[in-house]
Amino acid sequence: MNNNNPVVNLPITIRKLSSNKFIEEIFQGQFEDQDNVLFEDSFINKIKEGDVVEGVITRINPNDVVVDIGLKSDGRILIKELGCNDEVIIGSKIRVYVERIEDYHGNVVLSREKAIRDEKWNKLEEDTVTRAEVSGVIKRSIKCGFIVDLGDGISAFLPLSHVDLKQVKDAKHLIETEQKFIVLKMDKKQGNIVVSRKLVLEKLHAGEKIKFLESLNEGDIIEGKIKSITHYGVFVGIHESDVVGVIDGLLHITDISWSRVSHPSAVFTCGQTIKVKIIKIDKENAKISLGVKQLEDSPWQDAESKYPVDSVHKGYVTSIEDYGLFVELRPGIEGLVHSSEITWVKSNLPVSSLVTRGQEVYVKILSIDIAKSRMSLSMKRCVDNPWQVFINKYPPGSIVSGEVKNNTGSYVSVAFGDSEIDENVEGTIYVKDFSWSKNSSDEIKKYNVGDKIEAKVIRANVNRARIYLGIKQIEYDPLEELIKKVEVGDKIQVTVGKREENGLVVEVENDVTLLIDQEHLPENKKFSISEKIEVEVLGVEEYNIALSAK
């Protein structure tokens, strides 16, 4: 044996063993020590800074407490950090916050104060979900509310609107008083908590409020004081007591008057005492709907008999909107004139440029809905459609005179110098209708604005305010020739031209354009442009052929 090697005294008992068994026993103690180190390292790895863990008090000193949390070193907690309910005896368990796994001196740094705060946050999160009440002391006033001390160094914000059942201007008498609150919302990361005292009071007095609501009946007439005014209505205080605070009802803007109200503030002021009728009670949500106009009989009761459909009446413009205007026929009876029913002349001008508020107008009743107190009106239908007036005087086939208003190169617009025809009625001559033999593109260039012109009325679409004219049809009109050839019952081939709201425009051979009325088209059938279809002649008129595609 080499005497230079150190002698190791191993705590083993010498027995007669095989060489392998002997070596196993010698190193068994070393393996166990290694296992303990590995186990401890793995446990240490599970604990990290910022964790809240449970430890055991191993020693109590005058200024601190030593706590074992399973790490290589014990940690210490200052006595002043301990909570008043903490049990401080050797061997008792305590939850601590791990600030540092190892500080400069190799010690574990623990905090009981932060652990208590973390427990408090967790409890507050539970209370937020369950809506449980929490205690706190209102400490001081800040902008829009108060700061509340919830204990353990945690503060919350109490909004002014959640201090009491009714809005309070001064609540300084509550400072330094302990109150109950319900957490409205909280953010642990940001350290923000918002609480409500109002919800606690509402819950406390819910029974009294329900009892009061049950004493009311729909149809009751009561008095109340206006608490606030919004664009959509008025909140009226109908009951006030120390027990339930103020119970409000909503007087919606549509229930203020049978006539149109621009804004509730035009009728009422805050603090005003008014008489109202209870029109609806929602006991489940503790909401009350009120009405003032319901104190009087509805002016719509006899509206159907006084304003029958198609009758014409005088009224006054009460309101102008982008989509039309409202006309009052008598107090409480008002109808809508849609923008498309103001004038026959198509215009891109705003409605406000066509009429003024308070203007006297005549309207025709289009429809009336007594249940909804609604009426559809028309101003333009009080006068004849100017395009229909033109067609009545100059039916298709007539020769008319006019003046060129515009020449685009594709068509010419013609104004008619007839005092009986509205100045907005114009005719259109497309380039193809200028000549049979000459180049139409050259012919249209001969006409300048202001030139006198003569043309034939070949077709009209009164609903779309269209009058179609032709010059070449004066010389020769293929429609007149076709009229001489066809008879009722004949089948002819036509080509689909375009779809209009009142039918299908088709072209017959020899440049003849005709309209198949909607009633003579098959239902749900779609036609393609330039499609060839067979039609039947239903009738032959002086300057028209009635066709059917059914």
Coordinates of C-alpha atoms in Angstrom, one line a residue:
M1 CA 0.0 0.0 0.0
N2 CA 1.2 3.5 -0.8
N3 CA 1.6 5.3 2.5
N4 CA 1.2 8.7 0.8
N5 CA -2.5 8.2 0.1
P6 CA -4.9 9.6 2.8
V7 CA -6.7 7.0 4.8
V8 CA -10.5 7.2 4.6
N9 CA -12.4 5.9 7.6
L10 CA -15.7 4.5 6.3
P11 CA -18.6 3.7 8.7
I12 CA -19.1 0.2 7.5
T13 CA -19.1 -3.3 9.1
I14 CA -16.6 -5.8 7.7
R15 CA -18.3 -8.9 6.5
K16 CA -17.3 -11.8 4.3
L17 CA -18.7 -10.5 0.9
S18 CA -18.0 -10.9 -2.7
S19 CA -15.8 -8.2 -4.2
N20 CA -18.7 -6.5 -6.1
K21 CA -20.9 -6.5 -3.0
F22 CA -18.1 -5.1 -0.9
I23 CA -17.5 -2.2 -3.3
E24 CA -21.3 -1.5 -3.4
E25 CA -21.5 -1.0 0.3
I26 CA -18.4 1.1 0.4
F27 CA -19.8 3.7 -2.0
Q28 CA -23.4 3.4 -1.0
G29 CA -23.1 6.4 1.4
Q30 CA -21.5 8.5 -1.4
F31 CA -24.3 7.7 -3.8
E32 CA -27.0 8.6 -1.2
D33 CA -25.2 12.0 -0.7
Q34 CA -25.2 12.7 -4.4
D35 CA -28.9 11.8 -4.6
N36 CA -29.7 14.2 -1.8
V37 CA -27.9 17.0 -3.6
L38 CA -29.7 16.3 -6.9
F39 CA -33.0 16.2 -5.1
E40 CA -32.3 19.5 -3.4
D41 CA -31.1 21.1 -6.6
S42 CA -34.3 20.1 -8.4
F43 CA -36.4 21.5 -5.6
I44 CA -34.4 24.7 -5.7
N45 CA -35.1 25.0 -9.4
K46 CA -38.8 24.8 -8.7
I47 CA -38.7 27.9 -6.4
K48 CA -38.1 31.2 -8.1
E49 CA -38.0 34.8 -7.1
G50 CA -41.4 36.3 -7.0
D51 CA -43.1 33.1 -5.8
V52 CA -45.2 32.8 -2.7
V53 CA -44.4 29.6 -0.9
E54 CA -45.0 27.9 2.5
G55 CA -42.2 27.6 5.0
V56 CA -41.6 26.5 8.5
I57 CA -40.4 28.7 11.4
T58 CA -37.2 27.2 12.8
R59 CA -35.9 30.0 15.1
I60 CA -37.3 33.2 16.7
N61 CA -34.9 36.0 17.2
P62 CA -35.5 39.4 18.9
N63 CA -35.8 41.2 15.5
D64 CA -36.5 38.5 13.0
V65 CA -37.8 35.0 12.4
V66 CA -35.9 32.3 10.6
V67 CA -37.9 30.3 8.1
D68 CA -37.0 27.1 6.2
I69 CA -38.6 27.0 2.7
G70 CA -36.5 23.9 1.6
L71 CA -33.6 25.8 0.1
K72 CA -29.8 25.3 1.0
S73 CA -30.1 28.4 3.3
D74 CA -32.8 29.5 5.6
G75 CA -34.5 32.9 5.1
R76 CA -35.3 35.6 7.5
I77 CA -38.5 37.8 8.1
L78 CA -38.4 41.0 10.1
I79 CA -40.8 40.8 13.1
K80 CA -42.4 44.1 12.0
E81 CA -43.6 42.4 8.8
L82 CA -45.6 39.7 10.5
G83 CA -49.4 40.0 10.4
C84 CA -51.4 40.3 13.6
N85 CA -53.0 36.9 12.9
D86 CA -49.7 35.1 12.2
E87 CA -48.9 32.2 14.6
V88 CA -45.2 32.7 15.6
I89 CA -44.0 29.6 17.2
I90 CA -41.2 27.2 16.2
G91 CA -42.5 24.6 13.9
S92 CA -45.5 26.6 12.7
K93 CA -46.1 27.0 9.0
I94 CA -46.1 30.5 7.3
R95 CA -46.5 31.7 3.7
V96 CA -43.7 34.0 2.5
Y97 CA -42.8 35.9 -0.6
V98 CA -39.4 35.0 -2.2
E99 CA -37.6 38.3 -2.9
R100 CA -34.1 36.8 -3.6
I101 CA -32.9 33.2 -3.8
E102 CA -29.4 34.4 -2.7
D103 CA -28.3 37.9 -1.8
Y104 CA -24.8 39.3 -1.6
H105 CA -24.1 37.4 1.6
G106 CA -25.6 34.2 0.3
N107 CA -28.8 34.6 2.3
V108 CA -32.4 33.9 1.1
V109 CA -34.4 37.1 1.3
L110 CA -38.1 36.7 2.3
S111 CA -41.0 39.0 2.8
R112 CA -44.2 38.3 4.8
E113 CA -45.7 41.7 4.0
K114 CA -45.7 41.0 0.3
A115 CA -47.1 37.5 0.8
I116 CA -49.9 39.0 2.9
R117 CA -50.6 41.5 0.0
D118 CA -50.5 38.8 -2.6
E119 CA -53.1 36.8 -0.5
K120 CA -55.2 39.9 -0.3
W121 CA -55.1 40.4 -4.1
N122 CA -56.1 36.8 -4.7
K123 CA -59.0 37.2 -2.2
L124 CA -60.1 40.4 -4.0
E125 CA -60.0 38.6 -7.3
E126 CA -62.4 36.0 -5.9
D127 CA -64.6 38.7 -4.4
T128 CA -64.8 40.4 -7.8
V129 CA -66.1 37.3 -9.5
T130 CA -68.5 36.5 -6.7
R131 CA -69.5 40.1 -6.1
A132 CA -68.8 39.6 -2.4
E133 CA -68.6 42.7 -0.2
V134 CA -65.2 43.9 1.0
S135 CA -64.3 46.3 3.8
G136 CA -62.3 49.5 3.5
V137 CA -61.8 53.0 4.9
I138 CA -62.4 56.1 2.8
K139 CA -59.2 58.0 3.2
R140 CA -59.2 61.1 1.1
S141 CA -60.9 63.0 -1.7
I142 CA -59.4 63.2 -5.2
K143 CA -60.7 64.4 -8.6
C144 CA -63.9 62.5 -9.5
G145 CA -63.9 60.4 -6.4
F146 CA -62.1 59.0 -3.3
I147 CA -59.2 56.8 -2.3
V148 CA -60.2 53.8 -0.2
D149 CA -57.8 51.8 2.0
L150 CA -58.6 48.1 1.7
G151 CA -55.9 47.1 4.2
D152 CA -52.5 45.4 3.8
G153 CA -51.2 48.4 1.7
I154 CA -53.8 48.0 -1.0
S155 CA -55.8 51.1 -2.1
A156 CA -58.8 51.4 -4.4
F157 CA -60.6 54.2 -6.3
L158 CA -64.2 55.0 -5.4
P159 CA -65.9 57.0 -8.3
L160 CA -68.1 59.9 -7.2
S161 CA -71.0 58.3 -9.0
H162 CA -70.7 55.2 -6.9
V163 CA -70.5 56.8 -3.5
D164 CA -74.3 56.8 -2.8
L165 CA -77.6 55.8 -4.3
K166 CA -78.0 59.3 -5.7
Q167 CA -75.4 61.7 -7.0
V168 CA -73.7 63.5 -4.2
K169 CA -71.8 66.8 -4.4
D170 CA -70.1 66.5 -1.0
A171 CA -69.3 63.3 0.8
K172 CA -66.5 64.5 3.1
H173 CA -68.5 63.3 6.1
L174 CA -67.6 59.7 4.9
I175 CA -63.8 60.3 5.1
E176 CA -62.0 58.1 7.7
T177 CA -65.2 55.9 8.1
E178 CA -65.2 52.2 7.4
Q179 CA -67.6 51.1 4.7
K180 CA -68.6 48.1 2.7
F181 CA -67.8 48.0 -1.0
I182 CA -68.2 45.8 -4.1
V183 CA -65.3 45.5 -6.5
L184 CA -66.3 46.8 -10.0
K185 CA -63.1 45.9 -11.7
M186 CA -59.4 45.3 -10.9
D187 CA -56.1 44.9 -12.7
K188 CA -53.4 43.1 -10.5
K189 CA -50.6 43.9 -13.0
Q190 CA -51.4 47.6 -13.0
G191 CA -52.4 47.6 -9.3
N192 CA -55.7 49.3 -10.1
I193 CA -59.0 48.6 -8.2
V194 CA -62.3 50.3 -8.7
V195 CA -65.0 49.8 -6.0
S196 CA -68.6 50.8 -5.5
R197 CA -70.5 51.7 -2.3
K198 CA -73.7 52.3 -4.3
L199 CA -74.0 48.6 -5.3
V200 CA -73.8 47.6 -1.6
L201 CA -76.6 50.1 -0.8
E202 CA -78.7 49.0 -3.7
K203 CA -78.4 45.4 -2.6
L204 CA -79.2 46.4 1.0
H205 CA -82.3 48.2 -0.1
A206 CA -83.4 46.0 -3.0
G207 CA -86.3 44.6 -1.1
E208 CA -87.6 48.0 -0.3
K209 CA -87.3 49.1 -3.9
I210 CA -89.2 46.0 -5.1
K211 CA -91.8 46.6 -2.5
F212 CA -92.3 50.2 -3.9
L213 CA -92.4 49.0 -7.5
E214 CA -95.1 46.5 -6.6
S215 CA -97.2 49.3 -5.2
L216 CA -97.3 50.9 -8.7
N217 CA -99.6 50.0 -11.5
E218 CA -99.4 50.7 -15.2
G219 CA -101.8 53.5 -16.0
D220 CA -101.2 55.3 -12.6
I221 CA -100.8 59.1 -12.9
I222 CA -98.2 60.4 -10.5
E223 CA -96.0 63.5 -10.0
G224 CA -92.2 63.6 -10.2
K225 CA -89.3 66.0 -10.4
I226 CA -87.0 66.1 -13.4
K227 CA -83.5 64.9 -12.4
S228 CA -81.7 65.0 -15.7
I229 CA -82.3 65.7 -19.4
T230 CA -80.6 63.8 -22.3
H231 CA -81.1 63.9 -26.1
Y232 CA -83.2 60.7 -25.9
G233 CA -85.5 61.7 -23.0
V234 CA -85.9 62.9 -19.4
F235 CA -85.2 61.1 -16.1
V236 CA -88.0 61.8 -13.6
G237 CA -87.6 61.1 -9.9
I238 CA -90.8 59.6 -8.7
H239 CA -89.8 58.4 -5.3
E240 CA -87.1 59.4 -2.8
S241 CA -86.3 58.1 0.7
D242 CA -83.4 57.5 3.0
V243 CA -84.0 53.8 2.6
V244 CA -84.1 53.3 -1.2
G245 CA -82.7 56.7 -2.3
V246 CA -84.2 58.1 -5.6
I247 CA -86.2 55.9 -7.9
D248 CA -86.2 57.3 -11.4
G249 CA -88.4 56.7 -14.4
L250 CA -87.6 57.4 -18.1
L251 CA -89.8 59.7 -20.1
H252 CA -88.7 59.0 -23.6
I253 CA -88.6 61.8 -26.2
T254 CA -91.3 60.0 -28.2
D255 CA -93.6 60.0 -25.2
I256 CA -93.4 63.7 -24.4
S257 CA -95.9 65.0 -27.0
W258 CA -98.0 63.7 -29.9
S259 CA -96.3 66.4 -31.9
R260 CA -92.6 66.2 -32.9
V261 CA -90.1 67.3 -30.2
S262 CA -86.7 68.4 -31.4
H263 CA -85.0 68.0 -28.0
P264 CA -86.5 67.4 -24.5
S265 CA -84.8 70.6 -23.2
A266 CA -87.1 72.5 -25.5
V267 CA -90.0 71.4 -23.3
F268 CA -88.6 70.8 -19.8
T269 CA -86.0 72.1 -17.4
C270 CA -84.1 70.3 -14.6
G271 CA -85.9 70.5 -11.2
Q272 CA -89.3 71.0 -12.8
T273 CA -92.2 69.1 -11.2
I274 CA -94.4 67.3 -13.8
K275 CA -97.4 65.0 -14.0
V276 CA -96.7 61.7 -15.8
K277 CA -98.5 58.4 -16.5
I278 CA -96.8 55.1 -15.9
I279 CA -96.9 53.3 -19.2
K280 CA -94.7 50.3 -18.4
I281 CA -93.1 48.7 -15.3
D282 CA -90.2 46.2 -15.7
K283 CA -89.9 44.7 -12.2
E284 CA -87.2 42.3 -13.2
N285 CA -84.8 45.1 -14.2
A286 CA -86.4 47.7 -11.9
K287 CA -87.2 50.1 -14.8
I288 CA -90.2 52.4 -15.2
S289 CA -91.3 53.9 -18.5
L290 CA -93.3 57.2 -18.2
G291 CA -95.4 59.2 -20.6
V292 CA -96.8 62.8 -20.8
K293 CA -98.6 62.6 -24.1
Q294 CA -100.6 59.6 -22.8
L295 CA -102.3 62.0 -20.4
E296 CA -104.3 63.1 -23.5
D297 CA -106.3 61.1 -26.0
S298 CA -104.4 60.1 -29.1
P299 CA -105.1 62.4 -32.1
W300 CA -104.6 59.3 -34.3
Q301 CA -107.8 57.7 -33.1
D302 CA -109.9 59.2 -35.9
A303 CA -107.0 59.9 -38.3
E304 CA -108.0 57.1 -40.7
S305 CA -111.5 58.5 -41.3
K306 CA -110.3 62.2 -41.5
Y307 CA -107.3 61.4 -43.7
P308 CA -108.2 58.7 -46.2
V309 CA -105.7 57.4 -48.7
D310 CA -105.4 59.6 -51.9
S311 CA -107.0 62.6 -50.2
V312 CA -105.1 66.0 -50.4
H313 CA -104.5 68.2 -47.3
K314 CA -102.7 71.3 -46.3
G315 CA -99.9 71.1 -43.7
Y316 CA -96.8 72.7 -42.4
V317 CA -93.2 71.5 -42.6
T318 CA -92.0 70.7 -39.1
S319 CA -88.7 69.0 -39.7
I320 CA -86.2 68.6 -42.6
E321 CA -84.0 65.5 -42.8
D322 CA -81.6 64.1 -45.4
Y323 CA -84.1 61.4 -46.4
G324 CA -87.2 63.7 -46.6
L325 CA -89.3 66.1 -44.5
F326 CA -92.1 65.9 -41.9
V327 CA -95.4 67.7 -42.4
E328 CA -97.9 68.3 -39.6
L329 CA -101.5 68.2 -40.7
R330 CA -102.8 69.1 -37.2
P331 CA -101.3 69.0 -33.8
G332 CA -100.1 65.5 -33.1
I333 CA -100.8 64.2 -36.7
E334 CA -97.6 64.2 -38.7
G335 CA -96.4 62.3 -41.8
L336 CA -93.2 61.8 -43.8
V337 CA -92.7 63.0 -47.3
H338 CA -89.8 60.9 -48.6
S339 CA -87.2 62.8 -50.7
S340 CA -88.4 60.9 -53.8
E341 CA -92.0 62.2 -53.2
I342 CA -91.1 66.0 -53.0
T343 CA -91.0 66.8 -56.7
W344 CA -91.3 65.1 -60.1
V345 CA -88.0 66.7 -61.2
K346 CA -85.0 64.6 -60.3
S347 CA -82.5 66.6 -58.3
N348 CA -79.3 66.1 -56.5
L349 CA -79.9 69.2 -54.3
P350 CA -80.4 68.7 -50.5
V351 CA -83.9 68.6 -49.2
S352 CA -83.3 71.8 -47.3
S353 CA -82.9 73.7 -50.6
L354 CA -86.3 72.6 -51.8
V355 CA -88.4 73.6 -48.7
T356 CA -88.1 75.6 -45.5
R357 CA -89.3 74.8 -42.0
G358 CA -92.7 76.2 -41.3
Q359 CA -93.6 76.4 -45.0
E360 CA -97.2 75.7 -46.0
V361 CA -97.5 72.7 -48.4
Y362 CA -100.1 70.5 -49.9
V363 CA -99.7 66.7 -49.5
K364 CA -101.5 63.5 -50.7
I365 CA -102.0 60.7 -48.3
L366 CA -100.2 57.6 -49.6
S367 CA -100.6 55.3 -46.6
I368 CA -101.5 55.4 -42.9
D369 CA -100.6 53.1 -40.0
I370 CA -102.8 53.9 -36.9
A371 CA -101.0 51.4 -34.7
K372 CA -97.6 52.9 -35.3
S373 CA -98.9 56.5 -35.6
R374 CA -97.2 56.8 -39.0
M375 CA -98.3 58.3 -42.3
S376 CA -96.6 58.4 -45.8
L377 CA -97.2 61.6 -47.8
S378 CA -96.4 62.9 -51.2
M379 CA -96.1 66.5 -52.4
K380 CA -95.4 65.8 -56.1
R381 CA -98.6 63.7 -56.5
C382 CA -100.7 66.8 -55.7
V383 CA -99.9 68.0 -59.2
D384 CA -99.8 66.1 -62.5
N385 CA -96.6 64.4 -63.7
P386 CA -95.1 66.9 -66.2
W387 CA -93.9 64.1 -68.4
Q388 CA -97.4 62.6 -68.4
V389 CA -98.8 66.0 -69.3
F390 CA -96.4 66.2 -72.3
I391 CA -97.4 62.7 -73.5
N392 CA -101.1 63.5 -73.1
K393 CA -100.6 66.5 -75.4
Y394 CA -98.0 64.9 -77.7
P395 CA -98.5 61.2 -77.7
P396 CA -95.9 58.9 -79.5
G397 CA -96.1 59.6 -83.3
S398 CA -96.6 63.4 -82.8
I399 CA -94.3 66.0 -84.5
V400 CA -92.9 68.5 -82.0
S401 CA -90.7 71.7 -82.2
G402 CA -88.1 72.7 -79.8
E403 CA -84.7 74.2 -79.2
V404 CA -81.3 72.5 -78.7
K405 CA -80.3 72.7 -75.1
N406 CA -77.2 70.5 -75.2
N407 CA -75.2 68.5 -77.8
T408 CA -72.8 65.8 -76.4
G409 CA -72.0 64.2 -79.8
S410 CA -73.9 61.1 -78.7
Y411 CA -77.3 62.7 -78.2
V412 CA -79.0 66.1 -78.4
S413 CA -81.3 67.4 -75.6
V414 CA -84.3 69.4 -76.8
A415 CA -86.4 71.9 -74.7
F416 CA -90.0 72.5 -75.8
G417 CA -91.2 76.1 -76.2
D418 CA -94.7 75.2 -75.0
S419 CA -96.1 77.2 -72.1
E420 CA -98.3 74.3 -71.1
I421 CA -95.3 72.0 -70.7
D422 CA -93.0 72.2 -67.7
E423 CA -89.6 73.8 -68.5
N424 CA -87.9 70.8 -66.9
V425 CA -89.3 68.4 -69.5
E426 CA -86.8 67.7 -72.2
G427 CA -86.6 65.3 -75.1
T428 CA -83.6 63.3 -76.3
I429 CA -82.5 62.5 -79.8
Y430 CA -79.8 59.8 -80.0
V431 CA -77.2 59.9 -82.8
K432 CA -78.7 56.8 -84.5
D433 CA -82.1 58.7 -85.0
F434 CA -80.8 61.6 -87.1
S435 CA -80.7 60.1 -90.6
W436 CA -81.4 57.0 -92.7
S437 CA -79.1 57.7 -95.5
K438 CA -76.4 60.1 -94.3
N439 CA -73.7 59.5 -91.6
S440 CA -75.5 60.2 -88.3
S441 CA -72.2 61.2 -86.6
D442 CA -71.8 64.0 -89.2
E443 CA -75.5 65.0 -89.0
I444 CA -75.5 65.5 -85.2
K445 CA -72.6 67.9 -85.5
K446 CA -74.8 70.3 -87.5
Y447 CA -76.9 71.2 -84.5
N448 CA -75.7 73.9 -82.0
V449 CA -77.1 75.0 -78.7
G450 CA -80.1 77.4 -79.4
D451 CA -80.9 76.0 -82.8
K452 CA -84.5 75.3 -83.6
I453 CA -85.3 71.7 -84.3
E454 CA -88.2 69.5 -85.3
A455 CA -88.6 65.8 -84.4
K456 CA -91.1 63.0 -83.9
V457 CA -92.0 61.5 -80.5
I458 CA -91.1 57.8 -80.9
R459 CA -91.3 56.6 -77.3
A460 CA -91.6 57.7 -73.7
N461 CA -90.9 56.4 -70.2
V462 CA -92.9 58.7 -67.8
N463 CA -91.6 57.0 -64.6
R464 CA -88.0 57.7 -65.6
A465 CA -88.8 61.2 -67.0
R466 CA -87.6 60.2 -70.5
I467 CA -89.0 61.4 -73.9
Y468 CA -87.3 59.8 -76.9
L469 CA -87.3 61.7 -80.2
G470 CA -86.2 61.0 -83.8
I471 CA -85.6 63.2 -86.9
K472 CA -85.2 60.4 -89.4
Q473 CA -88.6 59.0 -88.4
I474 CA -90.3 62.1 -89.9
E475 CA -89.0 61.1 -93.3
Y476 CA -89.8 57.4 -93.0
D477 CA -91.1 55.6 -89.9
P478 CA -90.6 51.8 -89.9
L479 CA -93.0 51.4 -87.0
E480 CA -95.9 52.8 -89.1
E481 CA -95.0 50.3 -91.8
L482 CA -94.9 47.4 -89.3
I483 CA -98.3 48.4 -87.9
K484 CA -99.8 48.0 -91.3
K485 CA -98.3 44.5 -91.7
V486 CA -98.9 42.7 -88.3
E487 CA -102.2 41.5 -86.8
V488 CA -103.3 40.4 -83.4
G489 CA -102.0 36.8 -82.7
D490 CA -99.0 37.1 -85.0
K491 CA -95.7 35.7 -83.7
I492 CA -92.6 37.8 -84.4
Q493 CA -88.9 37.6 -83.6
V494 CA -87.4 40.4 -81.5
T495 CA -84.0 41.2 -79.9
V496 CA -83.7 42.1 -76.2
G497 CA -82.5 45.6 -75.8
K498 CA -82.6 46.6 -72.1
R499 CA -84.6 46.1 -68.9
E500 CA -86.7 49.0 -67.5
E501 CA -88.7 49.1 -64.2
N502 CA -92.0 48.9 -66.1
G503 CA -91.0 46.3 -68.7
L504 CA -88.5 45.0 -71.3
V505 CA -87.3 47.1 -74.3
V506 CA -87.0 45.0 -77.5
E507 CA -85.9 45.8 -81.0
V508 CA -87.8 44.6 -84.1
E509 CA -86.3 44.4 -87.5
N510 CA -86.0 47.7 -89.5
D511 CA -84.9 49.7 -86.4
V512 CA -88.2 49.6 -84.5
T513 CA -88.1 49.8 -80.6
L514 CA -91.0 48.6 -78.6
L515 CA -91.7 48.0 -74.9
I516 CA -93.2 44.7 -73.5
D517 CA -95.1 45.7 -70.4
Q518 CA -94.1 43.9 -67.2
E519 CA -97.5 42.2 -66.9
H520 CA -96.8 40.5 -70.3
L521 CA -93.4 39.0 -69.2
P522 CA -93.0 35.5 -67.7
E523 CA -92.4 35.5 -64.0
N524 CA -88.8 34.9 -62.6
K525 CA -87.4 34.7 -66.2
K526 CA -84.1 36.6 -66.8
F527 CA -83.4 37.9 -70.3
S528 CA -79.9 38.6 -71.7
I529 CA -79.0 41.6 -73.8
S530 CA -79.1 40.8 -77.6
E531 CA -81.0 37.6 -76.9
K532 CA -83.5 36.6 -79.6
I533 CA -87.0 35.7 -78.4
E534 CA -90.4 35.1 -79.9
V535 CA -93.3 37.3 -78.9
E536 CA -97.0 37.5 -79.7
V537 CA -98.8 40.5 -80.9
L538 CA -101.6 41.4 -78.4
G539 CA -102.8 44.6 -79.9
V540 CA -102.1 47.1 -82.7
E541 CA -102.6 50.8 -81.8
E542 CA -102.2 54.0 -83.7
Y543 CA -98.5 54.3 -82.9
N544 CA -97.7 51.2 -80.9
I545 CA -97.8 47.4 -81.0
A546 CA -98.6 45.6 -77.7
L547 CA -96.5 42.4 -77.3
S548 CA -96.4 39.5 -74.9
A549 CA -93.4 37.2 -74.1
K550 CA -95.4 34.8 -71.9

